[in-house]
Coordinates of C-alpha atoms in Angstrom, one line a residue:
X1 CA 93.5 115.3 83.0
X2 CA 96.0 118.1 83.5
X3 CA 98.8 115.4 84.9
X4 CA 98.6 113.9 81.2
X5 CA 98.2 117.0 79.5
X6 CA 101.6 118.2 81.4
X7 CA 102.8 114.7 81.0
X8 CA 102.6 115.4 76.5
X9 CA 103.8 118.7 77.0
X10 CA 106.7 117.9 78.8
X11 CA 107.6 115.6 75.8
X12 CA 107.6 117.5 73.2
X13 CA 104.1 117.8 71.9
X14 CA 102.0 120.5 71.0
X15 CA 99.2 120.5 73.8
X16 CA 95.8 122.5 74.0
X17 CA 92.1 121.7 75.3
X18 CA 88.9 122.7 76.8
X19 CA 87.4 122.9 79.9
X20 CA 84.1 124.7 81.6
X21 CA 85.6 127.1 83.7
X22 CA 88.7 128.8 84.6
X23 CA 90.6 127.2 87.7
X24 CA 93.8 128.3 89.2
X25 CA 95.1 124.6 87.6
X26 CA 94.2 125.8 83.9
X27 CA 95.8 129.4 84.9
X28 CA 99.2 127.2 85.8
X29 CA 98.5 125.2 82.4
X30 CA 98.9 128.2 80.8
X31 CA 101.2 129.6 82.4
X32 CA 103.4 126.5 81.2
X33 CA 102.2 127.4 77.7
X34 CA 99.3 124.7 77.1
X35 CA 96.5 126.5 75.3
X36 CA 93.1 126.5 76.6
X37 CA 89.7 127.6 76.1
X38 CA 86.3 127.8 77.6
X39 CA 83.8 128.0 75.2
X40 CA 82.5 125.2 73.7
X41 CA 83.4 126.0 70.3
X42 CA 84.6 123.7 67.3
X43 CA 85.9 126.1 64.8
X44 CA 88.5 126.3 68.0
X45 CA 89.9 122.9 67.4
X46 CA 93.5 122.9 65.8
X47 CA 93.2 121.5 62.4
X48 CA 96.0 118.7 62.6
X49 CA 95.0 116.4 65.7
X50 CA 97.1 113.3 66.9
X51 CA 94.4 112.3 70.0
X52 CA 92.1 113.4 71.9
X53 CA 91.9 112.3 75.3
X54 CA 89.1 112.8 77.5
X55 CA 87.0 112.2 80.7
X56 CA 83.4 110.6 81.4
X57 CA 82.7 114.1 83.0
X58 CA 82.6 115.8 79.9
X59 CA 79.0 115.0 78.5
X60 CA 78.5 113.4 74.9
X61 CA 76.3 116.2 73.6
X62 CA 79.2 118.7 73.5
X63 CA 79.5 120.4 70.4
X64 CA 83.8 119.8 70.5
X65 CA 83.4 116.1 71.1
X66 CA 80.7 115.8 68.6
X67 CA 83.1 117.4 65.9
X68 CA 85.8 115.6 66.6
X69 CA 83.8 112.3 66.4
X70 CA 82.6 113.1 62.8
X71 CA 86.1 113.5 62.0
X72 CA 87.1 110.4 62.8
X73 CA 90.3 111.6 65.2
X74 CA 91.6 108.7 67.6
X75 CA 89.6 109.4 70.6
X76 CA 90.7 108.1 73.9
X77 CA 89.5 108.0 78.1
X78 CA 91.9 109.2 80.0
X79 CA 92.1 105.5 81.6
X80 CA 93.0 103.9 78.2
X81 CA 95.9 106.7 78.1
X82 CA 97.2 105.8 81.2
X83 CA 96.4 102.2 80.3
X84 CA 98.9 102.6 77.6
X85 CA 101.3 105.0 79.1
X86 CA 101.7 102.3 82.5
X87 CA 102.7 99.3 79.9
X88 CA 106.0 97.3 80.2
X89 CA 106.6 99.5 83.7
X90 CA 105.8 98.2 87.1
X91 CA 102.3 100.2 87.7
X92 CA 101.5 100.8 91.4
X93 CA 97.6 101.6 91.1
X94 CA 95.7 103.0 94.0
X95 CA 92.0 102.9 93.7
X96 CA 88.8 103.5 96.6
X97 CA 85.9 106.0 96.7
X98 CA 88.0 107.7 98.9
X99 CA 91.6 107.9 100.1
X100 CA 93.4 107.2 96.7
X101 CA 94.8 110.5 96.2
X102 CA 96.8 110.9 99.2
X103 CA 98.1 107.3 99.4
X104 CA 99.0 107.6 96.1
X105 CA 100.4 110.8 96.6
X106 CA 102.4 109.5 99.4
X107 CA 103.3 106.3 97.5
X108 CA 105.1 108.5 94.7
X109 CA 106.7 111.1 97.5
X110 CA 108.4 107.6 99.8
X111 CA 110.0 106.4 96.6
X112 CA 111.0 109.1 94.8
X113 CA 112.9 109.7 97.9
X114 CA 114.5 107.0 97.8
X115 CA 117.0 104.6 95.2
X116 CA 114.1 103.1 93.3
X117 CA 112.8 106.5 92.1
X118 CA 108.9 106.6 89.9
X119 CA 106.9 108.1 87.7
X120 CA 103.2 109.4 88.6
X121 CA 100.4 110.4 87.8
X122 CA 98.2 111.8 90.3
X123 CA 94.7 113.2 91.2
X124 CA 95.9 116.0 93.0
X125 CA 98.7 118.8 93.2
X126 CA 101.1 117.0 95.7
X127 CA 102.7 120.2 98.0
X128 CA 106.1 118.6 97.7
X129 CA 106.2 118.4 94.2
X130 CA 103.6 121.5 93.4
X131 CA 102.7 119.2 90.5
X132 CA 100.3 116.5 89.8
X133 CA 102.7 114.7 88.0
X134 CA 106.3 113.4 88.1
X135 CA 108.7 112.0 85.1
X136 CA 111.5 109.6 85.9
X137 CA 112.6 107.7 82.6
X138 CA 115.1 105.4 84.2
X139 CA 112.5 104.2 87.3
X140 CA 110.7 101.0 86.5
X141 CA 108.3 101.9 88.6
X142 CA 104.9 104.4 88.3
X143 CA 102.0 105.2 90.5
X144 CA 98.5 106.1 89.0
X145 CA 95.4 106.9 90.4
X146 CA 93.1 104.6 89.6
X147 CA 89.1 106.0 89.0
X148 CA 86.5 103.5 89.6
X149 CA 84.0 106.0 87.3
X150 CA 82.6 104.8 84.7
X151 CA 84.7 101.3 85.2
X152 CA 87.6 103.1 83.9
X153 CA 90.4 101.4 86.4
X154 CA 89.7 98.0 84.1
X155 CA 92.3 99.7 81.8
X156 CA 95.1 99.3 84.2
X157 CA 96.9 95.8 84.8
X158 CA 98.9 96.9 87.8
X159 CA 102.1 94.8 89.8
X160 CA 101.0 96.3 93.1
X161 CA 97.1 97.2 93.5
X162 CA 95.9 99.3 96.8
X163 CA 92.0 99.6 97.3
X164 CA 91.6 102.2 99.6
X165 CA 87.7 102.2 100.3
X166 CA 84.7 100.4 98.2
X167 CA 81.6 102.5 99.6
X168 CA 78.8 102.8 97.3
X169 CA 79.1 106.0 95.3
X170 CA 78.6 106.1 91.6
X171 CA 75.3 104.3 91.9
X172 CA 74.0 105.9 88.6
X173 CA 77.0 103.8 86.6
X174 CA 76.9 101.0 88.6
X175 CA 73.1 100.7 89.9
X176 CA 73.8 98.9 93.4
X177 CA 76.9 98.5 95.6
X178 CA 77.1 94.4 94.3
X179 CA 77.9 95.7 91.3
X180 CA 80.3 98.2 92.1
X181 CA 82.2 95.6 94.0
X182 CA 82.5 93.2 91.0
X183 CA 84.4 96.0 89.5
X184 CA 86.9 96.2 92.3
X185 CA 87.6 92.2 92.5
X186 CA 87.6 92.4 88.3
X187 CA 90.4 95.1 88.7
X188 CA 92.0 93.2 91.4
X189 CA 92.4 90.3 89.3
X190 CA 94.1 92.1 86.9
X191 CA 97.1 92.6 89.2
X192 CA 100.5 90.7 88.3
X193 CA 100.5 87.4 89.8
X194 CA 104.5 88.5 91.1
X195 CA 102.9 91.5 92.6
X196 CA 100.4 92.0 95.5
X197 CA 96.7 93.5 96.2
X198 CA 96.8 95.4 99.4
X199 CA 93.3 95.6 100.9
X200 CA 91.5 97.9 103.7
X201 CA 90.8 95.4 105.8
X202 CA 86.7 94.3 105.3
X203 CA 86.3 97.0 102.2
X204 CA 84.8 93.2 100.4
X205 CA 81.9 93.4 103.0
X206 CA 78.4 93.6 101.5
X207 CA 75.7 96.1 102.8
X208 CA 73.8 93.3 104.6
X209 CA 77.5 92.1 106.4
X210 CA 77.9 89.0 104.0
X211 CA 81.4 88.8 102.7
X212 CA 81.7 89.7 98.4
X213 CA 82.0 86.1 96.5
X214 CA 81.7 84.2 99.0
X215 CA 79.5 81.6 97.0
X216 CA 81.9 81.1 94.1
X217 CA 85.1 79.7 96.1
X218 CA 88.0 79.6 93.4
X219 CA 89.5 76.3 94.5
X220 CA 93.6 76.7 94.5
X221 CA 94.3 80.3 94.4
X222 CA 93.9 81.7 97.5
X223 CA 97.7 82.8 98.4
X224 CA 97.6 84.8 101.4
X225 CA 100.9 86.9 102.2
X226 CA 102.3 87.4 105.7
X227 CA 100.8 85.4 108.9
X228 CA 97.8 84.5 109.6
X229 CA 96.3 85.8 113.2
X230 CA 93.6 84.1 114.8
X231 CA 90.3 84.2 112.8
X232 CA 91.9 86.2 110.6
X233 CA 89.4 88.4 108.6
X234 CA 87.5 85.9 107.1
X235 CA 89.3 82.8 106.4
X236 CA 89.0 82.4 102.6
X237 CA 87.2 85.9 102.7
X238 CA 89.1 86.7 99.6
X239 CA 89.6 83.3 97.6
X240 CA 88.3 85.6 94.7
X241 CA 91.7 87.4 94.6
X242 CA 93.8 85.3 92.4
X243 CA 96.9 87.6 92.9
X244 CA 98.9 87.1 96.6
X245 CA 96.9 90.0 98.8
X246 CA 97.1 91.4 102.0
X247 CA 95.1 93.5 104.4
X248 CA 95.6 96.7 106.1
X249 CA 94.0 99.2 108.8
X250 CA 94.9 101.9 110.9
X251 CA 92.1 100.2 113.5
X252 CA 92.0 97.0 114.6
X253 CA 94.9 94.4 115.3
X254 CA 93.8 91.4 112.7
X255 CA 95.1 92.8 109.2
X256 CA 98.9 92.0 108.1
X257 CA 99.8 95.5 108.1
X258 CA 98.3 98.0 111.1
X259 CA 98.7 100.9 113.1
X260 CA 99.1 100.9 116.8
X261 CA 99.5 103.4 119.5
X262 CA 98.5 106.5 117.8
X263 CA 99.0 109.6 119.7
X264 CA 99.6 113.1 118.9
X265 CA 102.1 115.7 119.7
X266 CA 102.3 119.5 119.0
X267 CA 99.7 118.9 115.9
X268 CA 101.8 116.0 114.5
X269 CA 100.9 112.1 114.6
X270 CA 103.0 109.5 115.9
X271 CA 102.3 105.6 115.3
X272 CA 103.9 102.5 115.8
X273 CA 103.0 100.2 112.9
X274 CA 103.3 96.2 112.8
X275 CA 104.3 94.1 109.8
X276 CA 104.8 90.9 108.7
X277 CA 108.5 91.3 109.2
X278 CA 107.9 92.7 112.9
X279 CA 107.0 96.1 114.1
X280 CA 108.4 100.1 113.0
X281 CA 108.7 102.2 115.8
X282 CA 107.7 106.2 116.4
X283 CA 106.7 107.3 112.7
X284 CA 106.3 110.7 112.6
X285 CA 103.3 112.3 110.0
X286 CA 103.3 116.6 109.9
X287 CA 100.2 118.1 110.4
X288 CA 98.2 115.5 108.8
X289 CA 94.3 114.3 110.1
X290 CA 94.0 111.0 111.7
X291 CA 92.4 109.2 108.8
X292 CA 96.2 109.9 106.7
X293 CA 97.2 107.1 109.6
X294 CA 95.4 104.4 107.6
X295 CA 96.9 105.8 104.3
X296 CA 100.8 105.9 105.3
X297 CA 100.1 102.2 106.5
X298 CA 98.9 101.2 103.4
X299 CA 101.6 103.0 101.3
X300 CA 104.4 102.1 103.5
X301 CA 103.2 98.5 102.8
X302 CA 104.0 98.7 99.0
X303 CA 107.2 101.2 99.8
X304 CA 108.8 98.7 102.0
X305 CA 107.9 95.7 99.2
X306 CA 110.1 98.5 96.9
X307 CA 113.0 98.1 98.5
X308 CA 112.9 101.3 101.1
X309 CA 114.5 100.6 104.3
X310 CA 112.7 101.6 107.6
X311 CA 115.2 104.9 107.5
X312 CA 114.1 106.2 103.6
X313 CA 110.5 105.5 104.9
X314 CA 110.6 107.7 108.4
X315 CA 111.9 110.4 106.3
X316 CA 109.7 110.2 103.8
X317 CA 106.4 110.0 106.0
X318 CA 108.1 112.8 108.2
X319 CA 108.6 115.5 105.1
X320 CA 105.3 114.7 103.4
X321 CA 103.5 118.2 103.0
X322 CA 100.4 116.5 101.6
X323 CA 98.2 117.2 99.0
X324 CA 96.5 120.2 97.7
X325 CA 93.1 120.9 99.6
X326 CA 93.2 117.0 101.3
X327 CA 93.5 118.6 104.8
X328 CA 95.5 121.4 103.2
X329 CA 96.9 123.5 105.8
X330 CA 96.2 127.4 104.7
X331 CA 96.5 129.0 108.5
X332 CA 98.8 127.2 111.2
X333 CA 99.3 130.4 113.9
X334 CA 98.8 130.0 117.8
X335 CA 95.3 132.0 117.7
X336 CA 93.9 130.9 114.4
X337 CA 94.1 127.8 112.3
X338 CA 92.6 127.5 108.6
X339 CA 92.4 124.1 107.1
X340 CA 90.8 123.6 103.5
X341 CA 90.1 119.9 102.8
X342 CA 88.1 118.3 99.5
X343 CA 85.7 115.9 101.4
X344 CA 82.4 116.2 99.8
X345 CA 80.9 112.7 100.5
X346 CA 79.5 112.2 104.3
X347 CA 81.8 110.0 105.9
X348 CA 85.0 112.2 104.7
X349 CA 83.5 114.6 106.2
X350 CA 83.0 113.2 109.8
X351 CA 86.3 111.6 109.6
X352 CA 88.0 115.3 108.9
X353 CA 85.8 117.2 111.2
X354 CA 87.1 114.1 114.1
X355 CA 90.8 114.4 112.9
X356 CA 90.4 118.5 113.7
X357 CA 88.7 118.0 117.2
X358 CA 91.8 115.4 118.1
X359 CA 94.0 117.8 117.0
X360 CA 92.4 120.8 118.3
X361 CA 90.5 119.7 121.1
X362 CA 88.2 122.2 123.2
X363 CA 88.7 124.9 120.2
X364 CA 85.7 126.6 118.6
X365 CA 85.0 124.9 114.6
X366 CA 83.6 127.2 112.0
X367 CA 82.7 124.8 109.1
X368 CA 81.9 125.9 105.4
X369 CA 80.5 123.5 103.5
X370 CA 79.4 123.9 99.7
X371 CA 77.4 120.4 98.5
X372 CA 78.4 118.6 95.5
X373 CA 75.8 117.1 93.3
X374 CA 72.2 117.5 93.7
X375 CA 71.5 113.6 93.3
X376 CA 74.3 113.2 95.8
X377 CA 72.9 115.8 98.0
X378 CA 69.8 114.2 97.7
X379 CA 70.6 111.3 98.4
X380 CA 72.8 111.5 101.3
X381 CA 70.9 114.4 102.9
X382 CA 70.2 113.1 106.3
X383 CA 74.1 111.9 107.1
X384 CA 75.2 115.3 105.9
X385 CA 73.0 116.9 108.6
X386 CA 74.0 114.4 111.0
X387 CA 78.2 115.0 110.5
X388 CA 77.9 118.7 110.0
X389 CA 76.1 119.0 113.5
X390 CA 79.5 117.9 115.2
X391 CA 80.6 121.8 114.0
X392 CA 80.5 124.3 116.4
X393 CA 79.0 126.5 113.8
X394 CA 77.5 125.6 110.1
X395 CA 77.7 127.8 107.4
X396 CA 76.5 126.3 103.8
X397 CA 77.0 127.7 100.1
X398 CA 74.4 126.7 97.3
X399 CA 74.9 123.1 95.8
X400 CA 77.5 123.0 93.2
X401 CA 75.8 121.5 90.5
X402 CA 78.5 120.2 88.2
X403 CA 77.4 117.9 85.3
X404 CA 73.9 117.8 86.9
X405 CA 70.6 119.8 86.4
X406 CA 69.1 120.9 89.0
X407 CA 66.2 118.5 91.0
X408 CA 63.1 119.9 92.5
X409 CA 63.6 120.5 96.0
X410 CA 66.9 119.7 96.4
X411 CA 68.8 122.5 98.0
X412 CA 71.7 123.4 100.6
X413 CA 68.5 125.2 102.9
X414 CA 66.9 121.1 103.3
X415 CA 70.4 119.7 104.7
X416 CA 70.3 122.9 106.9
X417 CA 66.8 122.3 107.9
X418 CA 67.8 119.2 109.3
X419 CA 70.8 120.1 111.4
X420 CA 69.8 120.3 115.1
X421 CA 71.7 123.2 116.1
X422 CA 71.1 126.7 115.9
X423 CA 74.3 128.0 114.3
X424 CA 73.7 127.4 111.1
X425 CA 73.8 130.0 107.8
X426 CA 73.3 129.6 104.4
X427 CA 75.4 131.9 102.5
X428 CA 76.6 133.0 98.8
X429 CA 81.0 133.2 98.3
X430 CA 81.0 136.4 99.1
X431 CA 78.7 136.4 102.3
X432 CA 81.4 133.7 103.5
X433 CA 84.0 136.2 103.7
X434 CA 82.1 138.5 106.1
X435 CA 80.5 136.1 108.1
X436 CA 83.2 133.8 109.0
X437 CA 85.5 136.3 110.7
X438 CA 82.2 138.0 112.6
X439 CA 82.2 134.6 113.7
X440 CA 85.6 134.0 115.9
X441 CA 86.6 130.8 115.3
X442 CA 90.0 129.3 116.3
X443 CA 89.6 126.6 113.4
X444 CA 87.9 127.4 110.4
X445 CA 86.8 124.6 107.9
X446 CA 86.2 124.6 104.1
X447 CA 85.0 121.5 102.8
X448 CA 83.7 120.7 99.2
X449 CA 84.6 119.0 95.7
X450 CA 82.9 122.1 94.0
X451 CA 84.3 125.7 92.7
X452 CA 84.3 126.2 96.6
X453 CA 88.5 126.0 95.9
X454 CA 88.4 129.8 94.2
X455 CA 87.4 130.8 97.2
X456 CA 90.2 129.7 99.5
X457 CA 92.7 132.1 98.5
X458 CA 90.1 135.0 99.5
X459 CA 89.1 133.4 102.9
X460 CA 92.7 133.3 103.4
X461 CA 93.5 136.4 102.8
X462 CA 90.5 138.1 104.8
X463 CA 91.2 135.6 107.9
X464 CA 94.9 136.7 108.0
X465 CA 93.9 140.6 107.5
X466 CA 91.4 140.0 110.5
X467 CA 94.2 138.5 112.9
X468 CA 96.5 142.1 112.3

């Protein structure tokens, strides 16, 4: 929301909104002079509007939307904007339940680098730009983030499409992971047949192993790009793709485009990584976890379809910074390391905690995890228990609750119950900042999608008074 509320303002137009709670995003809003407020309150609506724009987040019982509805102002998803705002321009769209910010992130940093040049608009504050946005009027090109919520990616009809990841999340829209992955082939179908869909290699996989769509073979439209290995994937696995596709991975040597021979160095990741057109030697990512392996394959994929040459692409993979709180480096001394990173479903979270024991191996983890969602809490309790344990110590805040009420027995203290170790805490924000020094770790940990972010800058600060 703030990338297209930057996006008007930049243009010309007068900008304000709500939201829930203060962030240090809306404090830069303002900062930039886009009014906002807090209280859900209509008689603070400016009398002449143009559009709203808005996100499923926002729940239809609030009293702003409500008043707005009744009187009768264009009211649009911030999909259908971006919908609009991506016609007539080559749209790069990036879509997964996990992954899609960074790749597209790193998408938009490899070719604004470069001749080509984009536009973007991003679900994260990207380091190198300190923005979440990026305006180039004479690039044909822009990047989006595409959200599977609420089916809002359906708006986009991209050239190139990446899909990142296609766990089950978002069951309460959707209602069962089948589902959910009708929505990804309906999106991919809506990709330019001059374009490409770049697939994670086995993301169409079904929870009992059978392959998505594999009863309703589309006869004649299966164009596969690149060369076909061996028992490739599936042959025909994804004759449901009209577009040209091709597969990626940062494991395994069967997709078109994959990582081999990763190592690290100093902190840093090197790979070598094979394409169709043969293989790219030594690339060089900064301080980034292993899992940002499998996202520079997949956006050097669509750079190099661009136009970048190999050089513009080591350059730009080298000077990445990364995104704000996706592995976000806070800390980087000899003695102490701080590292805050978003992950908030379970398997972000054991591929982060696995990135920091390759990269720091033998040092002593202090994890701080605050849970987000009680039905996803809930739901996934047992595989939070099970990745959190790989910390050397576990402390966890209360659940953040979000759009949800709370649901009887749901609590951080039943994930904790279930963690075999005993170095575990359960703490309020402010217990965090005591505890975690008392602690000595040599890499401390935040993870979470909640409010968990305010209190980075304060965990900072007290680590680094500590080290004096």
């Amino acid at each position: 929301m703030s990338a297209l509320a930057r996006y008007f303002h930049r243009r010309g137009d007068s900008v304000s909104g709500y939201d829930r709670t203060p962030s240090p995003l809306t404090a830069e809003l303002e900062a930039e002079g886009i009014a906002i407020h807090y209280d859900d309150r209509p008689d603070l609506l400016p009398d002449s509007i143009d559009m709203v724009v808005y996100t499923p987040a926002v729940p239809e019982e609030l009293g702003e939307l409500q008043a707005l509805r009744k009187r009768g102002v264009a009211i649009e998803k911030r999909s259908q904007v971006l919908g609009e705002l991506t016609k007539g321009k080559r749209c790069i769209a990036v879509a997964g339940s996990h992954g899609k910010t960074t790749t597209s992130t790193l998408i938009a940093h490899l070719l604004a680098k470069a001749p080509c040049g984009c536009s973007a608009f991003l679900g994260g504050i990207s380091k190198n730009l300190d923005s979440n946005i990026l305006v180039d009027n004479d690039s044909e090109y822009v990047v989006v983030e595409a959200d599977e919520y609420d089916r809002s990616f359906l708006q986009l009809h991209p050239f190139y499409t990446v899909i990142t990841a296609t766990d089950a999340d978002h069951l309460d829209i959707y209602g069962d992971h089948h589902t959910l992955l009708e929505a990804y082939a309906k999106f991919a179908n809506q990709t330019d047949p001059e374009g490409l869909v770049l697939l994670k290699e086995n993301i169409f996989l079904e929870d009992d192993g059978d392959t998505f769509g594999e009863s309703h073979h589309h006869e004649g439209c299966h164009h596969h790009e690149g060369h076909h290995h061996e028992g490739h994937d599936h042959p025909g696995a994804y004759d449901f793709i009209a577009a040209p596709h091709a597969t990626y991975t940062a494991r395994g040597i069967e997709a078109d485009y994959y990582a081999i021979n990763i190592r690290t160095y100093n902190g840093n990741i090197f790979f070598d990584m094979r394409t169709p057109d043969g293989v790219l030697y030594d690339l060089e990512l900064d301080g980034a976890p292993l899992v940002n392996v499998e996202n520079a394959v997949a956006a050097s994929a669509i750079a190099l379809r661009c136009g970048l040459d190999q050089y513009q692409l080591r350059t730009g993979l080298k000077t990445f910074a990364g995104v704000r709180r996706r592995f976000d480096y806070r800390i980087r001394e000899k003695d102490l390391v701080y590292i805050d990173d978003y992950a908030h479903h379970p398997q972000e979270i054991e591929r982060t905690i696995e990135s920091v024991r390759m990269l720091y191996p033998g040092k002593r983890v202090v994890g701080v995890f605050q849970p987000h969602l009680y039905t996803r809490t809930r739901d996934f309790a047992d595989e939070f228990a099970r990745v959190l344990a790989a910390l050397d110590e576990v402390v966890m805040m209360p659940i953040y609750p979000a759009r949800e009420k709370p649901i009887a027995g749901v609590t951080s203290s039943m994930v904790l119950r279930k963690i075999d170790s005993m170095s575990k805490y359960l703490c309020t924000a402010d217990q965090v900042l005591e505890l975690v020094p008392a602690l000595c770790p040599d890499v401390v940990l935040t993870l979470g999608a909640g409010d968990i972010d305010r209190l980075v800058p304060r965990l900072e600060a007290t680590l680094r008074e500590n080290m004096l």
